[in-house]
Tab-separated table of C-alpha atoms and ligand atoms in Angstrom:
chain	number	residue	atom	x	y	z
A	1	UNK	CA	1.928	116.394	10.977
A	2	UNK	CA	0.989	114.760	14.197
A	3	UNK	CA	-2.748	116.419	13.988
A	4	UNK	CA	-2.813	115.369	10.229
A	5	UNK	CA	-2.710	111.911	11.621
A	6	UNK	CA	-5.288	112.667	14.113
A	7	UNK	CA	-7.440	114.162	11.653
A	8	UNK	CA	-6.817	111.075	9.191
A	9	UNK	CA	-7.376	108.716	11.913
A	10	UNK	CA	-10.879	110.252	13.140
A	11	UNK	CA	-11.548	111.035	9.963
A	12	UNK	CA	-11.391	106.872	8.848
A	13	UNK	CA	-13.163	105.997	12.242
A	14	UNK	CA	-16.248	108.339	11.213
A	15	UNK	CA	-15.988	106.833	7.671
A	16	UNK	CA	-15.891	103.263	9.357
A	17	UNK	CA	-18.830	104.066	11.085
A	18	UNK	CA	-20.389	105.023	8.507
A	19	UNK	CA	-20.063	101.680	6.648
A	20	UNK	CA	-21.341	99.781	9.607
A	21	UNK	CA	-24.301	101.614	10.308
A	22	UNK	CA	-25.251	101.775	6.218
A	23	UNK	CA	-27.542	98.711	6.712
A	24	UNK	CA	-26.670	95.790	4.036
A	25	UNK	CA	-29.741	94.944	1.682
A	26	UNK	CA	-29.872	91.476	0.484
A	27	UNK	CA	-32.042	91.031	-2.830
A	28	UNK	CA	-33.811	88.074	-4.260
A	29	UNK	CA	-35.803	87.176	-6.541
A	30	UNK	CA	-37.884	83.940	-6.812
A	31	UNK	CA	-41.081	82.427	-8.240
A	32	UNK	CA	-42.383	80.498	-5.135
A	33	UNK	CA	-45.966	82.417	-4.996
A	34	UNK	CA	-48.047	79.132	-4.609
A	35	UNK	CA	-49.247	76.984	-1.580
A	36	UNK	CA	-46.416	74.852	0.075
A	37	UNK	CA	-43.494	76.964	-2.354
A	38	UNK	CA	-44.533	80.291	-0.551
A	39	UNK	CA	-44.559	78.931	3.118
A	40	UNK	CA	-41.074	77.401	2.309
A	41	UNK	CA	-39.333	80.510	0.874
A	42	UNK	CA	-40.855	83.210	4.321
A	43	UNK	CA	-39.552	79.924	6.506
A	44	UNK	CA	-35.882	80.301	5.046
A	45	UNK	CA	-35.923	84.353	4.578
A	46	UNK	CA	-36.970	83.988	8.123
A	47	UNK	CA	-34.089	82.090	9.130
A	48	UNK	CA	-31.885	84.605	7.466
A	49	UNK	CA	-32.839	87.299	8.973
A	50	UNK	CA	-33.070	85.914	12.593
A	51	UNK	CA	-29.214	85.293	11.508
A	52	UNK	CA	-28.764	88.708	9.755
A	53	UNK	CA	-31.097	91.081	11.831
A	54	UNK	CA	-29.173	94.205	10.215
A	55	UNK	CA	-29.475	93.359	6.389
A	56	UNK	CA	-32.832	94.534	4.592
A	57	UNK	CA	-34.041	91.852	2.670
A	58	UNK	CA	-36.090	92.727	-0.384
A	59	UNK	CA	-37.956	89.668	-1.685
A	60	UNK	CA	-39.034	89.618	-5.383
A	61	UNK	CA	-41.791	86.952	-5.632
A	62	UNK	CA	-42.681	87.151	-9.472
A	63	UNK	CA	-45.608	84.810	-10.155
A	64	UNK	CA	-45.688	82.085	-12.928
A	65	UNK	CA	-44.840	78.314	-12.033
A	66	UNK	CA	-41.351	77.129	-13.416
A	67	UNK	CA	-39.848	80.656	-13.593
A	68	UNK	CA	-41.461	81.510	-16.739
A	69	UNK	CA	-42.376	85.030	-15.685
A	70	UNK	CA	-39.444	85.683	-13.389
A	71	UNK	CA	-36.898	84.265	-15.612
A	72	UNK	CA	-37.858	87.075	-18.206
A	73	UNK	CA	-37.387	89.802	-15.318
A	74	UNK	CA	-34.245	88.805	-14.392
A	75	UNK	CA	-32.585	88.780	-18.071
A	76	UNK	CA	-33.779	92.660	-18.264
A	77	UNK	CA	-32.510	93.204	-15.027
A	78	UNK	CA	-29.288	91.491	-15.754
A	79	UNK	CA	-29.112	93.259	-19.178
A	80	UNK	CA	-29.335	96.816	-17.471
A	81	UNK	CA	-26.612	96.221	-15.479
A	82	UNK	CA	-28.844	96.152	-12.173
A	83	UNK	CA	-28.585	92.649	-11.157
A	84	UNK	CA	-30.116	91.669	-7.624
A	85	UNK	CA	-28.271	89.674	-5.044
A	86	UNK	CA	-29.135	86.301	-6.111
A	87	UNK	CA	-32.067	84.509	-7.597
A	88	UNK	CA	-33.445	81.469	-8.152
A	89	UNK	CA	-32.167	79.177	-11.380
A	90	UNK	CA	-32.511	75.893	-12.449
A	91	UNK	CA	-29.129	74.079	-12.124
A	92	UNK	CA	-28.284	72.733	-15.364
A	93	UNK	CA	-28.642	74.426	-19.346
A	94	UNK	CA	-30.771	77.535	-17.487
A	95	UNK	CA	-27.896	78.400	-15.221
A	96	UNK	CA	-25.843	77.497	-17.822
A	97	UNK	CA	-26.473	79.964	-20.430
A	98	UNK	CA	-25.291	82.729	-17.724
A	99	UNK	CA	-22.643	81.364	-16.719
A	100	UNK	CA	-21.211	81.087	-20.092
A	101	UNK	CA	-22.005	84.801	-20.983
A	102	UNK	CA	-19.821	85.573	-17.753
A	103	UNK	CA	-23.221	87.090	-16.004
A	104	UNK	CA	-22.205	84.710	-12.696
A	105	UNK	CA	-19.601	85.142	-10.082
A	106	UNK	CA	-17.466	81.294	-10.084
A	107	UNK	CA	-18.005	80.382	-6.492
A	108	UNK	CA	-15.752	77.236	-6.494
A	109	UNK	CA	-13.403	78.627	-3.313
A	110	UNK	CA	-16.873	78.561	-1.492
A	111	UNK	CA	-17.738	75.128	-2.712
A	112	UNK	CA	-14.091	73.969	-1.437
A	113	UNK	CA	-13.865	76.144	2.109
A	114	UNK	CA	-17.488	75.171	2.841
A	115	UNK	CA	-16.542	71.267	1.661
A	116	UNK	CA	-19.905	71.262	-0.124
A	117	UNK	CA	-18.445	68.602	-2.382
A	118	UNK	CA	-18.822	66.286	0.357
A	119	UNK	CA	-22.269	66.524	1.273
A	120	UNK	CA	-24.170	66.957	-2.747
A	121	UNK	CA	-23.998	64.354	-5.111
A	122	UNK	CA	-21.808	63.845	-7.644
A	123	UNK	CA	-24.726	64.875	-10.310
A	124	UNK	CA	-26.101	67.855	-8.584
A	125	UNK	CA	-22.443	69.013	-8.356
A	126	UNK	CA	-21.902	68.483	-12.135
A	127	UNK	CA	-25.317	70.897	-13.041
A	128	UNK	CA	-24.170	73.486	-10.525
A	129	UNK	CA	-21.414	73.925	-12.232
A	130	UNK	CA	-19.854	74.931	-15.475
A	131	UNK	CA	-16.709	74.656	-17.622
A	132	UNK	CA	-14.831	73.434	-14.645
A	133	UNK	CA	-16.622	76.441	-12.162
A	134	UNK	CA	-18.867	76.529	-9.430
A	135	UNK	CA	-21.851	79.062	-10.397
A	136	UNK	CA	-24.648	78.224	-7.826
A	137	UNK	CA	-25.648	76.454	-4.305
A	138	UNK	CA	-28.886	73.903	-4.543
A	139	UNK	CA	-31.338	74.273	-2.092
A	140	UNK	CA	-33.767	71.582	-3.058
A	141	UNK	CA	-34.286	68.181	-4.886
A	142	UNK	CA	-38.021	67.706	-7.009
A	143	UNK	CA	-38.412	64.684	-8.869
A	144	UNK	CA	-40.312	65.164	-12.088
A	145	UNK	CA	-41.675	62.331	-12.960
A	146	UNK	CA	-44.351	61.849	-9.768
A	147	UNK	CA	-48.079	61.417	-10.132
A	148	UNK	CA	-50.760	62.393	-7.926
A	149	UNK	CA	-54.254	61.233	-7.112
A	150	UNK	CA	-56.761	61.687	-4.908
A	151	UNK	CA	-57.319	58.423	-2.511
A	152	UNK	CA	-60.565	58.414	-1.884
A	153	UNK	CA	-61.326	58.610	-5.343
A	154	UNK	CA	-58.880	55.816	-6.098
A	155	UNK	CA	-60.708	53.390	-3.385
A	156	UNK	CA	-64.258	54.027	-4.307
A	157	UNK	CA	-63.271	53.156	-8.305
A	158	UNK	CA	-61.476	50.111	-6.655
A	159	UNK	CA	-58.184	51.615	-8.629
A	160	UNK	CA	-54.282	50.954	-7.959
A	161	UNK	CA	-51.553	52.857	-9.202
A	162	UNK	CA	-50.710	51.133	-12.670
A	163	UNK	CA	-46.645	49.862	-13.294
A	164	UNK	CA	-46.649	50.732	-16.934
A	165	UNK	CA	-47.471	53.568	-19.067
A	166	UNK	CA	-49.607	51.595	-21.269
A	167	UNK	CA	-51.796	50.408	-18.178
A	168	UNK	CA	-52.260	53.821	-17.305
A	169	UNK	CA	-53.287	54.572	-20.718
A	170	UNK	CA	-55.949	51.883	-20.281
A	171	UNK	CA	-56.794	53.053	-17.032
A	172	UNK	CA	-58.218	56.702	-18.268
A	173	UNK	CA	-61.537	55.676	-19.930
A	174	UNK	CA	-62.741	53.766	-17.450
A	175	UNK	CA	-62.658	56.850	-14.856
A	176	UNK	CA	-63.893	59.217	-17.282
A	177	UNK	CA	-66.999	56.990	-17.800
A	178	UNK	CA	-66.972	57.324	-13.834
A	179	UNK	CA	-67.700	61.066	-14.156
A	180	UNK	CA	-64.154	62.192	-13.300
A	181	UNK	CA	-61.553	64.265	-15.090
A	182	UNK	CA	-58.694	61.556	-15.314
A	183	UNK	CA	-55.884	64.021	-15.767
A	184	UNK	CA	-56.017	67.283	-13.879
A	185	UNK	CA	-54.232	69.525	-16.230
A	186	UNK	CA	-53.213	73.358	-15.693
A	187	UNK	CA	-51.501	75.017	-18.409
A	188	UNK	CA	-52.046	78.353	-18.859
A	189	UNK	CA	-48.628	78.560	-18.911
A	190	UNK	CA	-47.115	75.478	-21.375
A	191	UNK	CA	-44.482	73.903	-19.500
A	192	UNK	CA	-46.922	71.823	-17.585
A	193	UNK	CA	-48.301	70.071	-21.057
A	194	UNK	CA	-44.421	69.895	-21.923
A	195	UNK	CA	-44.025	67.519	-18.251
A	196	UNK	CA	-46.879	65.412	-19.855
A	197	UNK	CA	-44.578	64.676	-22.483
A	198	UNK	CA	-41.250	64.654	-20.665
A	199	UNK	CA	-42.400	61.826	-18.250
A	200	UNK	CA	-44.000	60.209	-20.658
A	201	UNK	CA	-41.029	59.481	-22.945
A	202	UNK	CA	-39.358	58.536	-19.579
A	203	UNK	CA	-40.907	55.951	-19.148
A	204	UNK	CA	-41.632	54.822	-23.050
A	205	UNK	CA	-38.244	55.426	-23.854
A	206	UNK	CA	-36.293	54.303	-20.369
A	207	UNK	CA	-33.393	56.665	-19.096
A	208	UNK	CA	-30.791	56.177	-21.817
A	209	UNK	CA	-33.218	56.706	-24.931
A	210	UNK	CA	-34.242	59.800	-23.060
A	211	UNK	CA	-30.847	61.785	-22.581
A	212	UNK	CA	-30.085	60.684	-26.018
A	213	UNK	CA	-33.666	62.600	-27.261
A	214	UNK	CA	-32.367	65.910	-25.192
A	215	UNK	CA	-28.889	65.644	-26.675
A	216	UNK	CA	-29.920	65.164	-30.419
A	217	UNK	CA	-28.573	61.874	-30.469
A	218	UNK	CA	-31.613	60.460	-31.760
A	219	UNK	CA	-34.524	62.158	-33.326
A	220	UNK	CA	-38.494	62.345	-32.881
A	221	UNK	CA	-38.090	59.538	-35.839
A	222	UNK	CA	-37.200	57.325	-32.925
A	223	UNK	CA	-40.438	54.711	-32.319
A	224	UNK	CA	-39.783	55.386	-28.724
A	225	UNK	CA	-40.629	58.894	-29.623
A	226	UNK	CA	-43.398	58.330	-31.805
A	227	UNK	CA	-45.545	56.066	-29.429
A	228	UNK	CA	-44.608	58.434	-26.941
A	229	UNK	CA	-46.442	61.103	-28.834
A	230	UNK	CA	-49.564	58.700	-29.867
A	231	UNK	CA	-49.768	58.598	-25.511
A	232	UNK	CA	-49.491	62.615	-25.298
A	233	UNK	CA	-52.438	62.906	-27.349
A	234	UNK	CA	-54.259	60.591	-25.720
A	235	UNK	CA	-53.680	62.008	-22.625
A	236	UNK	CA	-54.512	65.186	-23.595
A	237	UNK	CA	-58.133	63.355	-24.707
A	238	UNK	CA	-58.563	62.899	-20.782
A	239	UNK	CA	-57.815	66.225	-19.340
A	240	UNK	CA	-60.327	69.047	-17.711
A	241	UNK	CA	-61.889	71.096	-20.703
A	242	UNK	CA	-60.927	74.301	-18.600
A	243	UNK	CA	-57.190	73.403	-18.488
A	244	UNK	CA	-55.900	76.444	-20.682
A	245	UNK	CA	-57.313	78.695	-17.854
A	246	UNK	CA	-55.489	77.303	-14.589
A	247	UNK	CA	-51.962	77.320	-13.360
A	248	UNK	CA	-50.312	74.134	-12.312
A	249	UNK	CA	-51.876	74.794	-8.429
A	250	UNK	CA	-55.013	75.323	-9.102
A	251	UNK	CA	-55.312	71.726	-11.532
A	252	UNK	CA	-53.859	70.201	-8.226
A	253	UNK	CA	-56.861	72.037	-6.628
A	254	UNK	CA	-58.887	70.043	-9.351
A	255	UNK	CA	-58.128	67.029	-7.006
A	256	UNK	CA	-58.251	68.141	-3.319
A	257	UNK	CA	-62.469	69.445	-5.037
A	258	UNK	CA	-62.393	65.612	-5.694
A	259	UNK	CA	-62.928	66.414	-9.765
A	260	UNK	CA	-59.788	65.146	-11.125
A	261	UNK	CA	-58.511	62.227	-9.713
A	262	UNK	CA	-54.627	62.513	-10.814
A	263	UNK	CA	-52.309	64.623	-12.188
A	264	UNK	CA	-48.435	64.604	-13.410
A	265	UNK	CA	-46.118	66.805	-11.528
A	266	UNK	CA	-43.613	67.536	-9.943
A	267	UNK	CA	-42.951	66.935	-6.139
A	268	UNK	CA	-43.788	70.375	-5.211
A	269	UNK	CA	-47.417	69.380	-5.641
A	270	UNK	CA	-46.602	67.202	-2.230
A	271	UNK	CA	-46.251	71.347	-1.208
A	272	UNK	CA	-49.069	71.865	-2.130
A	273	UNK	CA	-51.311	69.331	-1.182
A	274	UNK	CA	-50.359	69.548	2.412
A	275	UNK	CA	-50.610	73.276	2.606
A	276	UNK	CA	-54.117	72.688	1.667
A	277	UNK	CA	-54.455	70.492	4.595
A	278	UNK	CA	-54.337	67.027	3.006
A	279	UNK	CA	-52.826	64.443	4.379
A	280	UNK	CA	-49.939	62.241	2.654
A	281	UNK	CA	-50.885	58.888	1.838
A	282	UNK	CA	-54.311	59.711	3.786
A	283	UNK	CA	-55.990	62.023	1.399
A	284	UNK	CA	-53.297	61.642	-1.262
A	285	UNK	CA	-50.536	59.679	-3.169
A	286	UNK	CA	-47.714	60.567	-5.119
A	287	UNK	CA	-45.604	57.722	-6.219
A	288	UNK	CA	-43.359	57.519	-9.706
A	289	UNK	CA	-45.041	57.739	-13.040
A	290	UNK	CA	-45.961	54.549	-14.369
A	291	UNK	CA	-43.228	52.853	-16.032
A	292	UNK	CA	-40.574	55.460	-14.417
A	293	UNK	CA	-39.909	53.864	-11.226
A	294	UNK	CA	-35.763	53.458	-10.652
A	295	UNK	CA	-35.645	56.825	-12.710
A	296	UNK	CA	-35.545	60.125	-10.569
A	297	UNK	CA	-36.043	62.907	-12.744
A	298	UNK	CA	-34.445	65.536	-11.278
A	299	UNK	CA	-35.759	69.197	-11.319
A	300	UNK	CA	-32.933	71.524	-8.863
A	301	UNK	CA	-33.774	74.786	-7.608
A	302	UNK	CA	-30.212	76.599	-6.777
A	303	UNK	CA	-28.896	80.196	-6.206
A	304	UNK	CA	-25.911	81.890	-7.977
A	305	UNK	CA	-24.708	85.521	-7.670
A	306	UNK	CA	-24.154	87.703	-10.761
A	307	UNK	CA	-21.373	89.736	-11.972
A	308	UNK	CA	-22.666	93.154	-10.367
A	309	UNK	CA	-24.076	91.388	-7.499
A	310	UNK	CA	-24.893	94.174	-4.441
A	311	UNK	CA	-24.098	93.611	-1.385
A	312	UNK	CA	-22.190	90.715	-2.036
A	313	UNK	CA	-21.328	89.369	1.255
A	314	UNK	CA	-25.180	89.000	1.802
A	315	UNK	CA	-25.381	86.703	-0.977
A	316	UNK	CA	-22.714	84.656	0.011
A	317	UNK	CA	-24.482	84.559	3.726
A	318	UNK	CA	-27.579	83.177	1.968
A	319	UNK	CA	-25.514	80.828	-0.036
A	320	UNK	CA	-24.117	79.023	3.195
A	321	UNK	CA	-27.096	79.303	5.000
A	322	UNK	CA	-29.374	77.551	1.921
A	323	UNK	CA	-26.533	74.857	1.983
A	324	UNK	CA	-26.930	73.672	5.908
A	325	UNK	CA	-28.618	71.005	7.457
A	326	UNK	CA	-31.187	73.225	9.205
A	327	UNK	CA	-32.020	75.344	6.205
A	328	UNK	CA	-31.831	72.163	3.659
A	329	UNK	CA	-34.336	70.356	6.155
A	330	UNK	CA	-36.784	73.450	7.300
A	331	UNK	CA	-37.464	74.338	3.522
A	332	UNK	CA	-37.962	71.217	1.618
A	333	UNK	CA	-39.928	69.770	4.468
A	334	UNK	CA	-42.478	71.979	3.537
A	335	UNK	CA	-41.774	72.314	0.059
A	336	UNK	CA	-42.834	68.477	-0.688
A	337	UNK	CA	-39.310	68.357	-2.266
A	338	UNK	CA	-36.076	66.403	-1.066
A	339	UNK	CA	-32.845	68.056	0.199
A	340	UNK	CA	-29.956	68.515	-2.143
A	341	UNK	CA	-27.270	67.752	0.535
A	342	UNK	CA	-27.029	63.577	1.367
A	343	UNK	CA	-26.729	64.004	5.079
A	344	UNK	CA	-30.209	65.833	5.937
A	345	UNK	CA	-32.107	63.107	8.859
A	346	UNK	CA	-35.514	62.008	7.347
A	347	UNK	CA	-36.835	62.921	10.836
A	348	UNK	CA	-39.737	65.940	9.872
A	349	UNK	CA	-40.231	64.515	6.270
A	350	UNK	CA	-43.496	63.129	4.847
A	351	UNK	CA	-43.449	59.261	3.268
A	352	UNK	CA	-43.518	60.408	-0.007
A	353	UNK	CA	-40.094	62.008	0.981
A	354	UNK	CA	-38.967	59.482	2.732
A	355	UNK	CA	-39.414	57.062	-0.024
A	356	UNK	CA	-38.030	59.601	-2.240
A	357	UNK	CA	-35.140	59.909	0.030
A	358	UNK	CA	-34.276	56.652	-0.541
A	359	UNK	CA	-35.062	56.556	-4.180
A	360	UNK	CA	-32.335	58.853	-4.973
A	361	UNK	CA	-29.860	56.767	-3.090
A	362	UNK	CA	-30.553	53.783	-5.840
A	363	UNK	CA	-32.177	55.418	-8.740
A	364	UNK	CA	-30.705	56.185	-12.157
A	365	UNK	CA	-30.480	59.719	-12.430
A	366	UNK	CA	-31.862	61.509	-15.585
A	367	UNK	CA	-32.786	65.458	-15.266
A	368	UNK	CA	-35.619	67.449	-16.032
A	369	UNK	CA	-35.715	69.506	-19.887
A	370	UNK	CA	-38.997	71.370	-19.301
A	371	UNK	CA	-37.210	72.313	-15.477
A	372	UNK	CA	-34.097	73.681	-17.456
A	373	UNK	CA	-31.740	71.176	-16.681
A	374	UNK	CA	-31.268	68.768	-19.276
A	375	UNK	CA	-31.422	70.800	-22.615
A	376	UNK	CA	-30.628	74.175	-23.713
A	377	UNK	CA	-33.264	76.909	-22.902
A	378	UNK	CA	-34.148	77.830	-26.685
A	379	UNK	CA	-34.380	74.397	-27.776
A	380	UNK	CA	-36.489	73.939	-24.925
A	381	UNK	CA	-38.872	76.919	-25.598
A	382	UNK	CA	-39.662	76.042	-28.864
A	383	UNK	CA	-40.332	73.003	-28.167
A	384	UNK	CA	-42.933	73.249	-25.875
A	385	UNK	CA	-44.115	75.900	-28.285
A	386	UNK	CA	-43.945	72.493	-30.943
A	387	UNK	CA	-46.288	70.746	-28.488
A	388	UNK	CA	-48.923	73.595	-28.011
A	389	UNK	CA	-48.973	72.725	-31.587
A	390	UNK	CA	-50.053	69.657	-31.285
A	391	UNK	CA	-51.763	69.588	-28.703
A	392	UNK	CA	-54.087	71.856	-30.033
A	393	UNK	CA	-54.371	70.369	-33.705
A	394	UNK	CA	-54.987	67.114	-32.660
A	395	UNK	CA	-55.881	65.875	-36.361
A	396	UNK	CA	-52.345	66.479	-37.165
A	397	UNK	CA	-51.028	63.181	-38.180
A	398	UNK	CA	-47.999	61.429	-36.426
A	399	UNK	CA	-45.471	61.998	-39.001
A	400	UNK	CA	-46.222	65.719	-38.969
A	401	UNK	CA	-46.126	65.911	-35.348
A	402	UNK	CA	-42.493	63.983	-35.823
A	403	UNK	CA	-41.600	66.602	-38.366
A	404	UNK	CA	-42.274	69.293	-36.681
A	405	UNK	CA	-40.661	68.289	-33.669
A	406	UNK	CA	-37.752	67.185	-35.157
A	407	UNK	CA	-37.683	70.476	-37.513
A	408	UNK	CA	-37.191	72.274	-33.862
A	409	UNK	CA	-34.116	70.090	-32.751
A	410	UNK	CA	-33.287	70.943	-36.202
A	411	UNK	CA	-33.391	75.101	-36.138
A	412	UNK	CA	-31.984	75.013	-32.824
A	413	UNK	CA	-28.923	72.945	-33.650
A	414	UNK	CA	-30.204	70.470	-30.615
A	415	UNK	CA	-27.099	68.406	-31.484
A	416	UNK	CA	-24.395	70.397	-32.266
A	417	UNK	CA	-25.293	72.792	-29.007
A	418	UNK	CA	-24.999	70.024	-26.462
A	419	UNK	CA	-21.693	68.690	-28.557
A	420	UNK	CA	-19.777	72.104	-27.935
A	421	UNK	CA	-21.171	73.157	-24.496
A	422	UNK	CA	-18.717	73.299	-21.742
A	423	UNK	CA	-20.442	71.195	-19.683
A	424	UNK	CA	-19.929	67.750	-17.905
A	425	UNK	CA	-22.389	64.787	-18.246
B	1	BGC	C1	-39.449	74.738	-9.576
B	1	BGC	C2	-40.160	74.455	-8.295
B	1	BGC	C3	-41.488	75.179	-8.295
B	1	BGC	C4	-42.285	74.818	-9.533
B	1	BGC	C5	-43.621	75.521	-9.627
B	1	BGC	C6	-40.336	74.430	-10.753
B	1	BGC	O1	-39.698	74.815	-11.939
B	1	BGC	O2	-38.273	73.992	-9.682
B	1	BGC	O3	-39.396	74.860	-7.202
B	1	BGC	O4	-42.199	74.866	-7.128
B	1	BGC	O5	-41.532	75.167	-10.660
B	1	BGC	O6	-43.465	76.868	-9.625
């Protein structure tokens, strides 16, 4: 009996052993492949393993700005029952839809033992979360509704940033008689022609009028939405003729050449433009979009863990790491983003963060659709799909763009989808 126990005993020490030694491998998958994005994703995989110098980390970089590649590869990977550790998700209707098909792991006891509520707003905490659940840790803050442009250009054309959309409208023939490209556009992927639209009803429509359009409260019908469309096509008028062919980077690129002078983005062109070596408020601006300032659009890049998850307890080390001061500051510093967490010193930012900083202190808070937050990912798809459409027939009259925009709210069930979803506004 006695050398039973022995036998038992040595016998769990070499299988303990065994378990130590097998070293951990932490998977993730994200679609930060770009200047600025990329530098900011090897500084925090850096951090983890200086923390972590036993687990393998496997980083999945799949190309295509705004997910739309890697979101695909995740569903099949999800769907075949190999899920990776964690990957990167739009809080809001994109991490959503998994979290209602019980794909995530509820990480609420983390939220609470780590006191995350604390330290992220009340609205980040709301999209990060879902029928009452904790599904995923933010790790950034982009505002949507920025615009770009190229300083020098600005200076020598003896231009200022307009206030109002309609200014801005006004502004765009009189640099394209200049020889510029007004509006640097890159969408050979749609979602960027999709922001065109999204900030532009922003700031036609104002804040309320906007989560109303996302909700199905009110239809394309709307006036807001119809002179918001008669600006999209304009717009469109005043972008590069080669725009089908770039990605959102390389129309950014457009300006740092000195051929486009601005463009509508997101804050992780601010990324971008200073990995290229330009200088913030130098070289470039990057202020609201006409007519938007007091909104912050919010676009959140956060991290859940699926059901199946390997290696668990490496996900949950990323998780608290992402969440802390250090890691919050290091990556949106260089992302040209904003932390998530309140309580991140400004020392290290750029202005165009600091002021952003401080926006989101004040501002009324609206989310991004086209970033997966504010509406549900198939209305959202087709959608976009519904402006390809129009941008590309622009003869089509405005009450058959109106139709056919409000035919997809329509097919989709816009309204009824947002009425039933489990999730807090
Ligand atoms: C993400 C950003 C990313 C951008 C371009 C957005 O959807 O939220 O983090 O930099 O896409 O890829």
């Amino acid at each position: 009996m006695k050398s039973f126990k022995v036998f038992l005993l040595v016998g769990l020490l070499i299988g303990a052993m065994g378990i130590m030694s097998m070293a951990a491998t932490f998977s993730i998958y994200d679609w930060w492949t770009a200047g600025g994005e990329a530098q900011a994703i090897a500084t925090v995989l850096n951090m983890y393993h200086q923390a972590y110098p036993d687990v393998t980390i496997v980083q999945n970089p799949v190309a295509g700005g705004a997910g739309v590649n890697m979101q695909a590869v995740i569903k099949s990977l999800i769907f075949a029952g190999v899920p990776p550790t964690t990957f990167q998700v739009h809080a809001g209707w994109e991490m959503y839809q998994y979290a209602s098909a019980n794909l995530l792991q509820p990480i609420t006891n983390l939220w609470q033992s780590e006191g995350w509520t604390n330290v992220f707003p009340q609205r980040i905490q709301q999209i990060c979360s879902y029928n009452g659940q904790f599904y995923a840790v933010p790790m950034d803050v982009h505002r949507a509704n920025m615009i770009w442009y190229n300083k020098a250009i600005f200076d020598k054309l003896g231009l200022t940033m307009p206030t109002t959309i309609q200014d801005f409208i006004n502004m765009l023939p009189k640099i394209k008689a200049a020889g510029y490209t007004p509006i640097a556009l890159g969408d050979s992927a749609n979602w960027t022609t999709a922001m065109l639209f999204e900030e532009t009803l922003l700031a036609v429509a104002g804040p309320d009028k906007y989560n109303q359009y996302f909700e199905g409260k009110i239809t394309a019908s709307d006036p807001a939405v119809q002179q918001t469309i008669q600006y999209f096509k304009t717009e469109l008028q005043y972008v590069n003729p080669n725009h089908a062919s770039l990605t959102w980077d390389q129309a950014c690129g457009l300006l740092v050449s000195g051929q486009a002078v601005m463009t509508i983005m997101g804050d992780w062109a601010n990324g971008y433009f200073m990995a290229a070596g330009w200088k913030p408020n130098v070289d470039y601006g990057g202020v609201a979009v006409p007519g938007t300032e007091g909104i912050y659009n919010l676009v959140v890049d956060s991290f859940p863990i699926p059901v199946g998850a390997p290696d668990v307890q490496t996900g949950y080390d990323w998780l608290k790491l992402i969440a802390s001061v250090p890691a919050q500051a290091a990556f949106n510093q260089i992302k040209g983003s904003i932390p998530a967490r309140i309580d991140v010193p400004t020392t290290g930012f750029n202005p165009i963060q600091v002021a952003n900083m401080e926006a989101l202190k004040k501002d009324v808070l609206t989310a991004s659709a086209v970033h997966g937050s504010e509406a549900p990912v198939a209305f959202v798809t087709d959608w976009e799909n519904a402006l390809t459409v129009i941008q590309y027939h622009p003869d089509m009259s405005l009450q058959a763009c109106v139709n056919l925009l409000n035919m997809t709210a329509q097919q989709d069930n816009l309204a009824g989808t947002v009425a039933s979803a489990n999730v807090n506004y």
